[in-house]
Amino acid sequence: MHLEELFEKREKGQLELIAALMNASAEASLKEILLETDLSRSTLLKYIEELNLLAEEENFALNIHLNNDHVSLQMGHQVTKEDLIQLLLPFSVKIKILHYLYQKDEFTVQKLAQVLTISEATLHRQLAALNTSLAEFGLSIKNGRLRGEEHQIRYFYYQLYWLTIPKKEMAQEFSLQQFQGMIEAIKQFWAMDMSTTNQYKLALWFSITKQRIGLKHKEFKRIKQLMQPYSNHRFFQQVRQQMLRYLSRYALEVEEEETMCQFIFITTMSILSPHVMERKLGYGGPVSHATTKGLKFIRAIVPLGENLNEQALYTLNQMLGQLYFFKGALIDRSYSLESDLALIGNAMALEHADLAQEMIEEVMKDIYLSKIGQLGDLLNKSRWRIMEVLSFVIYQNPQQFQIGVALAGSETKCLPVLTVLRQQLEVNRLVTLEWWDSSQSFDFVISNVYNESYPVPYYYLKGAPNAFDIQQLEEIINEHLTLPQ
C-alpha cells in the first residue's frame, strides 16, 4: 500500500507534485511536471497555490515558485518527510477513520459520521476505498470493527504511525517514556546497546501492544501456524519468559499468542543486535533455512575465500523474517519511484539486481510454501532491501568520507546512500564525506535521523538521495567554499 492511498485526491496530488519536484532538476518545466503527475494545467496551478497558502498559514518552510512556465521547490533544511505528511494529514478522512478504530476498536456508522462531520454516504465510500487498500494486509473493516489477524493489525498500525508521526513528536504522542524500563531490561538481558531509533521503534510497538492487549475477539490463528516450528525453540522460550513478565502488568491473564507477537517483532525489525540474532540462527526454523538459501545466492557473486560481513547476513535475515511472518507493507514513494531505484542501482553499478527477485521467489516457493503474490508491496520493499544487501556485499570496502553524514538504519541500508552522496557531492578535492562522530569537528552534517539536531548547520534528507536533495546540498557546499576564511 502506498501511503498516498490514505489521502484525499487533492492531498494525494499535492504529495505527488512535491515528489515530482524533488526528483526533477533545479527548475523543471511545467510541461515536465504535468507529464510526471498526470495532472491538468489548471489543477496543477490550483494545487501549487493551495500548497503555498497552507504552508504560509502553518508557518511551514515550503514554497513552490512558478516563473515563465518553470517550477522550482524551496524547502527548509530541517523539514522531514514526516513533517510533509503532517502538513496534509488533517485533511485525510481515511487516516482519521483508522485512528478512531485504533482508539475505540469499534464504531457505528451514525456515530463515526458525526465525529468526522461527513455524511453516512461519504463514510461508506471511504470505508470501501480503505478496504481495497487494506486487503494486502489481510485486513478489512466490517460491521464496525477492523478485522484480521492480530499481528497484522499491529504491524499495520506500527507502519502507519512510524511513517506519519514526526520522531520529534512521537515520544509525547504515545507517552513512550513509560516503556523505558522495559527497553533497559531488554538491553541488559541480551547484553547489547540499542540506538535511539530502535528504542523509538520498540516503544511504539509496545504502545500499540498496550492499546490492544485487553481487547476481545482477537484473531491469532495464522500466527500460531507460523510459530509452530518455533514452539520449542530455545530462543523463543527466552523471549517468551521475558515478555510474560513485562505484559503481566497490562493484563491479568496474558494470552500465549501475545508473546508470539512480541517475538516476531523484535526478531524481524532490526531491534536485537547482530550478535544476538546470530545465536537465533543456530536454532533453525524457516527463517534460518531461508537465510541459508539467501547466502547461496550471495556466494554466486562473492568468492568463496572471502568472509561475508556480519551486517550483510543480519540484514538479509531480518528481511527474510518479515517475508515469513508478515504480508503487505505501507511504503512511501521511495520504493515505487523508478528514478530512486536507478539512482541507487547505477551509482552502485549493481550487476546482479535480478538476484534479489530470484532469491525471494525461491524462498517463498521452496521454504515458506507461500505464493509471492500474497506479499503485496512487501515484495517491493524486500526486493529493495535485498538489493541493498547485494550492493553492500559488492562495495563493502568503505572510502574515507568528509562532511558529517548521520544515517539511520543498518550498515547495508546506509552504505548505498553514503556512496551516492559521495559520488554526487565529492566533486572538489576540498570536499569529502565521512561518518558523523560527535567527538570530531565538522562544518556541516547531512542526516536522516529526524529526531536529532546537531551543533553545526545541518540538512535533513527528504528520502533516498534525489535530485532535489543533491541540488540543495550542492548550493550549500558551494556557498560554504566561497565564504572568506
Short mmCIF file of C-alpha atoms in Angstrom, two decimals, residues 51-416:
data_model
loop_
_atom_site.label_atom_id
_atom_site.label_comp_id
_atom_site.label_asym_id
_atom_site.label_seq_id
_atom_site.Cartn_x
_atom_site.Cartn_y
_atom_site.Cartn_z
CA LEU A 51 0.04 24.39 -1.03
CA ASN A 52 1.78 27.74 -0.81
CA LEU A 53 -1.17 29.22 1.07
CA LEU A 54 -1.30 26.28 3.50
CA ALA A 55 2.45 26.48 4.12
CA GLU A 56 2.18 30.20 4.81
CA GLU A 57 -0.75 29.72 7.21
CA GLU A 58 1.09 26.95 9.09
CA ASN A 59 4.43 28.79 9.03
CA PHE A 60 5.86 25.78 7.20
CA ALA A 61 9.15 26.12 5.33
CA LEU A 62 7.91 25.22 1.85
CA ASN A 63 7.28 27.27 -1.26
CA ILE A 64 6.73 26.35 -4.91
CA HIS A 65 7.80 29.02 -7.41
CA LEU A 66 6.27 29.30 -10.86
CA ASN A 67 8.20 31.53 -13.26
CA ASN A 68 7.74 31.60 -17.03
CA ASP A 69 6.39 28.06 -17.15
CA HIS A 70 9.20 26.74 -14.96
CA VAL A 71 8.61 25.31 -11.50
CA SER A 72 11.03 25.11 -8.58
CA LEU A 73 10.71 23.91 -4.99
CA GLN A 74 12.11 25.54 -1.88
CA MET A 75 12.03 23.60 1.38
CA GLY A 76 13.63 24.15 4.78
CA HIS A 77 16.79 22.22 5.52
CA GLN A 78 15.28 20.70 8.67
CA VAL A 79 11.98 19.66 7.06
CA THR A 80 11.45 15.89 7.21
CA LYS A 81 9.22 13.50 5.28
CA GLU A 82 7.00 13.15 8.34
CA ASP A 83 6.65 16.94 8.53
CA LEU A 84 5.31 16.98 4.97
CA ILE A 85 2.84 14.21 5.83
CA GLN A 86 1.75 16.07 8.97
CA LEU A 87 1.08 19.21 6.94
CA LEU A 88 -1.55 17.37 4.87
CA LEU A 89 -2.67 14.79 7.45
CA PRO A 90 -5.59 16.81 8.90
CA PHE A 91 -7.39 16.50 5.55
CA SER A 92 -7.26 12.68 5.38
CA VAL A 93 -10.61 11.10 6.26
CA LYS A 94 -9.17 7.58 5.89
CA ILE A 95 -6.42 8.18 8.45
CA LYS A 96 -8.99 9.71 10.81
CA ILE A 97 -11.06 6.52 10.49
CA LEU A 98 -8.03 4.33 11.17
CA HIS A 99 -7.03 6.41 14.18
CA TYR A 100 -10.58 6.26 15.55
CA LEU A 101 -10.53 2.45 15.23
CA TYR A 102 -7.16 2.36 16.97
CA GLN A 103 -8.58 4.26 19.92
CA LYS A 104 -12.14 2.87 20.07
CA ASP A 105 -11.86 -0.56 18.35
CA GLU A 106 -15.44 -0.39 17.06
CA PHE A 107 -17.96 2.13 15.77
CA THR A 108 -21.43 2.69 14.39
CA VAL A 109 -21.80 4.43 11.05
CA GLN A 110 -24.03 7.11 12.57
CA LYS A 111 -21.59 7.91 15.40
CA LEU A 112 -18.45 7.93 13.26
CA ALA A 113 -20.09 10.10 10.58
CA GLN A 114 -20.92 12.61 13.31
CA VAL A 115 -17.38 12.56 14.73
CA LEU A 116 -15.87 13.12 11.27
CA THR A 117 -18.59 15.64 10.28
CA ILE A 118 -19.27 13.84 7.00
CA SER A 119 -22.39 12.20 5.56
CA GLU A 120 -23.01 8.49 6.00
CA ALA A 121 -22.81 8.04 2.23
CA THR A 122 -19.35 9.63 2.20
CA LEU A 123 -18.28 7.42 5.09
CA HIS A 124 -19.40 4.29 3.24
CA ARG A 125 -17.35 5.36 0.19
CA GLN A 126 -14.29 5.97 2.36
CA LEU A 127 -14.67 2.59 4.06
CA ALA A 128 -14.93 0.83 0.72
CA ALA A 129 -11.74 2.52 -0.51
CA LEU A 130 -9.96 1.69 2.75
CA ASN A 131 -10.91 -1.97 2.47
CA THR A 132 -9.41 -2.13 -1.00
CA SER A 133 -6.11 -0.80 0.34
CA LEU A 134 -6.13 -2.92 3.50
CA ALA A 135 -6.71 -6.16 1.57
CA GLU A 136 -2.99 -6.77 1.00
CA PHE A 137 -2.55 -6.90 4.80
CA GLY A 138 -5.38 -9.42 5.10
CA LEU A 139 -7.43 -6.77 6.92
CA SER A 140 -10.91 -5.32 6.41
CA ILE A 141 -13.33 -3.01 8.17
CA LYS A 142 -16.60 -4.86 8.60
CA ASN A 143 -19.57 -4.47 10.93
CA GLY A 144 -17.93 -1.60 12.77
CA ARG A 145 -14.59 -3.28 13.50
CA LEU A 146 -11.16 -3.70 11.95
CA ARG A 147 -10.92 -7.43 11.30
CA GLY A 148 -7.96 -9.66 10.55
CA GLU A 149 -5.03 -11.41 12.21
CA GLU A 150 -3.92 -9.55 15.33
CA HIS A 151 -0.24 -9.46 14.43
CA GLN A 152 -1.15 -8.00 11.04
CA ILE A 153 -3.26 -5.27 12.65
CA ARG A 154 -0.40 -4.25 14.96
CA TYR A 155 2.09 -4.47 12.10
CA PHE A 156 -0.10 -2.14 10.01
CA TYR A 157 -0.56 0.45 12.78
CA TYR A 158 3.15 0.33 13.56
CA GLN A 159 3.98 1.24 9.97
CA LEU A 160 1.23 3.86 9.77
CA TYR A 161 2.41 5.77 12.83
CA TRP A 162 6.11 5.29 12.08
CA LEU A 163 5.67 6.92 8.67
CA THR A 164 3.26 9.68 9.65
CA ILE A 165 4.25 10.87 13.14
CA PRO A 166 7.42 13.03 13.27
CA LYS A 167 10.00 11.40 15.52
CA LYS A 168 10.37 14.65 17.45
CA GLU A 169 6.67 14.36 18.40
CA MET A 170 6.36 10.60 18.80
CA ALA A 171 7.61 10.41 22.38
CA GLN A 172 4.87 12.74 23.57
CA GLU A 173 2.18 11.41 21.21
CA PHE A 174 2.49 7.84 22.53
CA SER A 175 3.97 8.50 26.01
CA LEU A 176 6.99 6.42 25.06
CA GLN A 177 8.87 7.21 28.26
CA GLN A 178 6.68 4.70 30.14
CA PHE A 179 8.40 1.86 28.25
CA GLN A 180 11.95 2.90 29.04
CA GLY A 181 12.22 0.40 31.90
CA MET A 182 11.32 -2.49 29.60
CA ILE A 183 13.76 -1.30 26.95
CA GLU A 184 16.57 -1.14 29.53
CA ALA A 185 15.65 -4.66 30.70
CA ILE A 186 15.92 -5.96 27.14
CA LYS A 187 19.30 -4.28 26.69
CA GLN A 188 20.60 -5.85 29.90
CA PHE A 189 19.10 -9.28 29.24
CA TRP A 190 20.72 -9.56 25.80
CA ALA A 191 23.87 -7.63 26.79
CA MET A 192 23.59 -5.15 23.93
CA ASP A 193 23.28 -1.46 23.15
CA MET A 194 20.28 -0.03 21.36
CA SER A 195 20.17 3.04 19.12
CA THR A 196 17.72 5.86 19.81
CA THR A 197 15.86 4.96 16.62
CA ASN A 198 15.42 1.34 17.72
CA GLN A 199 14.26 2.44 21.15
CA TYR A 200 11.57 4.54 19.44
CA LYS A 201 10.58 1.58 17.24
CA LEU A 202 10.31 -0.76 20.21
CA ALA A 203 8.45 1.75 22.37
CA LEU A 204 5.95 2.40 19.56
CA TRP A 205 5.31 -1.35 19.23
CA PHE A 206 4.85 -1.68 23.00
CA SER A 207 2.44 1.26 22.92
CA ILE A 208 0.34 -0.47 20.25
CA THR A 209 0.51 -3.72 22.25
CA LYS A 210 -0.70 -1.96 25.39
CA GLN A 211 -3.58 -0.40 23.45
CA ARG A 212 -4.80 -3.74 22.09
CA ILE A 213 -3.84 -6.34 24.70
CA GLY A 214 -7.14 -6.09 26.58
CA LEU A 215 -9.41 -6.30 23.53
CA LYS A 216 -11.72 -9.21 22.92
CA HIS A 217 -12.23 -11.05 19.61
CA LYS A 218 -8.55 -11.04 18.61
CA GLU A 219 -7.57 -13.46 15.85
CA PHE A 220 -4.38 -15.50 16.35
CA LYS A 221 -4.93 -18.47 14.01
CA ARG A 222 -2.25 -17.56 11.48
CA ILE A 223 0.45 -16.59 13.97
CA LYS A 224 0.01 -19.90 15.79
CA GLN A 225 0.61 -21.71 12.50
CA LEU A 226 3.67 -19.60 11.71
CA MET A 227 5.10 -20.13 15.19
CA GLN A 228 4.71 -23.92 15.25
CA PRO A 229 8.33 -24.53 14.12
CA TYR A 230 9.48 -22.23 16.94
CA SER A 231 7.34 -23.57 19.81
CA ASN A 232 10.26 -25.48 21.36
CA HIS A 233 12.86 -23.07 20.06
CA ARG A 234 15.14 -22.11 22.96
CA PHE A 235 15.46 -18.56 21.65
CA PHE A 236 11.66 -18.19 21.59
CA GLN A 237 11.39 -19.53 25.13
CA GLN A 238 13.87 -16.90 26.31
CA VAL A 239 11.87 -14.10 24.66
CA ARG A 240 8.61 -15.64 25.90
CA GLN A 241 9.64 -15.61 29.56
CA GLN A 242 10.85 -12.04 29.36
CA MET A 243 7.70 -10.82 27.63
CA LEU A 244 5.35 -12.66 30.00
CA ARG A 245 6.90 -10.79 32.91
CA TYR A 246 6.51 -7.49 31.09
CA LEU A 247 2.99 -7.98 29.69
CA SER A 248 1.57 -9.15 33.01
CA ARG A 249 1.47 -5.53 34.17
CA TYR A 250 -1.11 -4.73 31.46
CA ALA A 251 -3.41 -7.77 31.69
CA LEU A 252 -4.36 -10.17 34.46
CA GLU A 253 -4.14 -13.10 32.06
CA VAL A 254 -1.70 -12.88 29.16
CA GLU A 255 -2.55 -14.98 26.13
CA GLU A 256 0.28 -17.14 24.87
CA GLU A 257 -0.12 -15.58 21.44
CA GLU A 258 0.80 -12.17 22.88
CA THR A 259 4.35 -13.40 23.44
CA MET A 260 4.41 -14.61 19.85
CA CYS A 261 3.53 -11.12 18.63
CA GLN A 262 6.45 -9.68 20.59
CA PHE A 263 8.82 -12.39 19.34
CA ILE A 264 8.14 -11.81 15.65
CA PHE A 265 8.58 -8.05 16.01
CA ILE A 266 11.87 -7.96 17.90
CA THR A 267 13.39 -10.68 15.69
CA THR A 268 12.47 -9.16 12.30
CA MET A 269 12.59 -5.36 12.71
CA SER A 270 16.33 -4.95 13.39
CA ILE A 271 15.75 -4.48 17.13
CA LEU A 272 18.07 -7.16 18.53
CA SER A 273 21.73 -6.72 17.63
CA PRO A 274 23.55 -8.89 15.03
CA HIS A 275 25.45 -10.86 17.67
CA VAL A 276 22.19 -11.75 19.44
CA MET A 277 20.45 -12.74 16.22
CA GLU A 278 23.43 -14.88 15.25
CA ARG A 279 22.58 -17.14 18.18
CA LYS A 280 19.00 -17.44 16.94
CA LEU A 281 20.15 -18.67 13.53
CA GLY A 282 21.79 -21.64 15.19
CA TYR A 283 18.43 -22.92 16.46
CA GLY A 284 16.99 -23.48 12.98
CA GLY A 285 13.48 -22.74 11.76
CA PRO A 286 12.10 -21.48 8.43
CA VAL A 287 13.78 -18.06 8.58
CA SER A 288 17.14 -19.66 9.34
CA HIS A 289 16.71 -22.03 6.39
CA ALA A 290 15.73 -19.10 4.16
CA THR A 291 18.83 -17.18 5.25
CA THR A 292 20.99 -20.16 4.32
CA LYS A 293 19.39 -20.24 0.86
CA GLY A 294 19.92 -16.49 0.54
CA LEU A 295 23.61 -16.93 1.31
CA LYS A 296 23.90 -19.36 -1.59
CA PHE A 297 22.72 -16.59 -3.90
CA ILE A 298 25.24 -14.18 -2.41
CA ARG A 299 28.01 -16.74 -2.85
CA ALA A 300 27.33 -16.54 -6.57
CA ILE A 301 28.86 -13.05 -6.57
CA VAL A 302 31.33 -13.32 -3.67
CA PRO A 303 34.47 -15.52 -3.89
CA LEU A 304 34.42 -18.48 -1.51
CA GLY A 305 37.62 -17.34 0.17
CA GLU A 306 36.08 -14.06 1.38
CA ASN A 307 34.15 -13.79 4.64
CA LEU A 308 30.73 -12.22 4.45
CA ASN A 309 30.22 -9.11 6.53
CA GLU A 310 28.14 -9.74 9.67
CA GLN A 311 25.90 -6.79 8.86
CA ALA A 312 25.01 -8.17 5.43
CA LEU A 313 23.96 -11.52 6.93
CA TYR A 314 21.96 -9.73 9.63
CA THR A 315 20.02 -7.50 7.22
CA LEU A 316 19.29 -10.44 4.94
CA ASN A 317 17.95 -12.43 7.90
CA GLN A 318 15.74 -9.58 9.10
CA MET A 319 14.17 -9.04 5.68
CA LEU A 320 13.56 -12.75 5.13
CA GLY A 321 11.99 -12.87 8.59
CA GLN A 322 9.49 -10.19 7.58
CA LEU A 323 8.63 -12.18 4.46
CA TYR A 324 7.82 -15.21 6.63
CA PHE A 325 5.73 -13.59 9.36
CA PHE A 326 4.00 -10.68 7.60
CA LYS A 327 2.29 -9.68 4.39
CA GLY A 328 1.71 -6.25 2.95
CA ALA A 329 3.70 -3.09 3.52
CA LEU A 330 2.90 0.58 3.89
CA ILE A 331 5.56 2.36 1.88
CA ASP A 332 6.37 5.88 0.83
CA ARG A 333 7.17 6.75 -2.75
CA SER A 334 10.86 5.92 -2.37
CA TYR A 335 10.28 2.26 -3.16
CA SER A 336 8.00 2.89 -6.13
CA LEU A 337 9.89 5.61 -7.98
CA GLU A 338 11.99 4.16 -10.79
CA SER A 339 14.30 7.17 -10.54
CA ASP A 340 15.20 6.27 -6.96
CA LEU A 341 15.92 2.69 -7.94
CA ALA A 342 18.00 3.77 -10.93
CA LEU A 343 19.97 6.24 -8.81
CA ILE A 344 21.00 3.59 -6.29
CA GLY A 345 21.47 0.88 -8.91
CA ASN A 346 23.58 3.00 -11.26
CA ALA A 347 25.67 4.52 -8.51
CA MET A 348 26.47 1.11 -7.07
CA ALA A 349 26.98 -0.39 -10.57
CA LEU A 350 24.82 -3.28 -9.38
CA GLU A 351 25.06 -6.02 -12.00
CA HIS A 352 23.06 -8.61 -10.07
CA ALA A 353 19.78 -6.81 -9.28
CA ASP A 354 17.78 -9.75 -10.62
CA LEU A 355 19.22 -11.95 -7.86
CA ALA A 356 17.03 -10.22 -5.28
CA GLN A 357 13.85 -11.20 -7.12
CA GLU A 358 15.11 -14.75 -7.75
CA MET A 359 16.05 -15.14 -4.08
CA ILE A 360 12.62 -14.06 -2.86
CA GLU A 361 10.80 -16.30 -5.34
CA GLU A 362 12.78 -19.41 -4.34
CA VAL A 363 12.45 -18.73 -0.60
CA MET A 364 8.68 -18.22 -0.86
CA LYS A 365 8.17 -21.31 -3.01
CA ASP A 366 10.63 -23.82 -1.54
CA ILE A 367 10.80 -22.89 2.16
CA TYR A 368 7.82 -20.76 3.15
CA LEU A 369 5.48 -22.69 0.82
CA SER A 370 3.64 -19.45 0.05
CA LYS A 371 2.73 -17.55 -3.08
CA ILE A 372 4.74 -14.46 -3.85
CA GLY A 373 1.58 -12.68 -4.98
CA GLN A 374 0.24 -12.50 -1.42
CA LEU A 375 3.08 -10.24 -0.28
CA GLY A 376 1.65 -7.04 -1.76
CA ASP A 377 4.06 -4.12 -1.50
CA LEU A 378 6.18 -6.10 0.95
CA LEU A 379 7.63 -7.65 -2.22
CA ASN A 380 8.78 -4.20 -3.42
CA LYS A 381 10.18 -3.32 -0.02
CA SER A 382 12.02 -6.62 0.45
CA ARG A 383 13.42 -6.58 -3.09
CA TRP A 384 14.77 -3.08 -2.46
CA ARG A 385 16.36 -4.04 0.84
CA ILE A 386 17.93 -7.23 -0.52
CA MET A 387 19.32 -5.19 -3.42
CA GLU A 388 20.95 -3.02 -0.76
CA VAL A 389 22.49 -6.13 0.80
CA LEU A 390 23.87 -7.22 -2.56
CA SER A 391 25.21 -3.71 -3.17
CA PHE A 392 26.87 -3.75 0.21
CA VAL A 393 28.46 -7.14 -0.43
CA ILE A 394 29.99 -5.83 -3.64
CA TYR A 395 31.12 -2.49 -2.19
CA GLN A 396 31.85 -3.26 1.45
CA ASN A 397 35.26 -1.58 1.43
CA PRO A 398 34.41 1.93 2.59
CA GLN A 399 36.14 5.05 1.31
CA GLN A 400 37.23 7.92 3.51
CA PHE A 401 34.42 10.50 3.62
CA GLN A 402 34.08 14.15 4.57
CA ILE A 403 31.25 16.31 5.99
CA GLY A 404 29.46 14.52 8.82
CA VAL A 405 26.93 12.01 7.48
CA ALA A 406 24.46 10.66 10.08
CA LEU A 407 22.16 7.97 8.69
CA ALA A 408 19.57 5.83 10.47
CA GLY A 409 19.45 2.11 9.87
CA SER A 410 21.83 -0.75 9.32
CA GLU A 411 25.15 -0.52 7.52
CA THR A 412 23.71 -2.25 4.46
CA LYS A 413 20.95 0.35 4.27
CA CYS A 414 23.29 3.31 4.80
CA LEU A 415 26.19 2.42 2.51
CA PRO A 416 24.32 2.82 -0.82
#
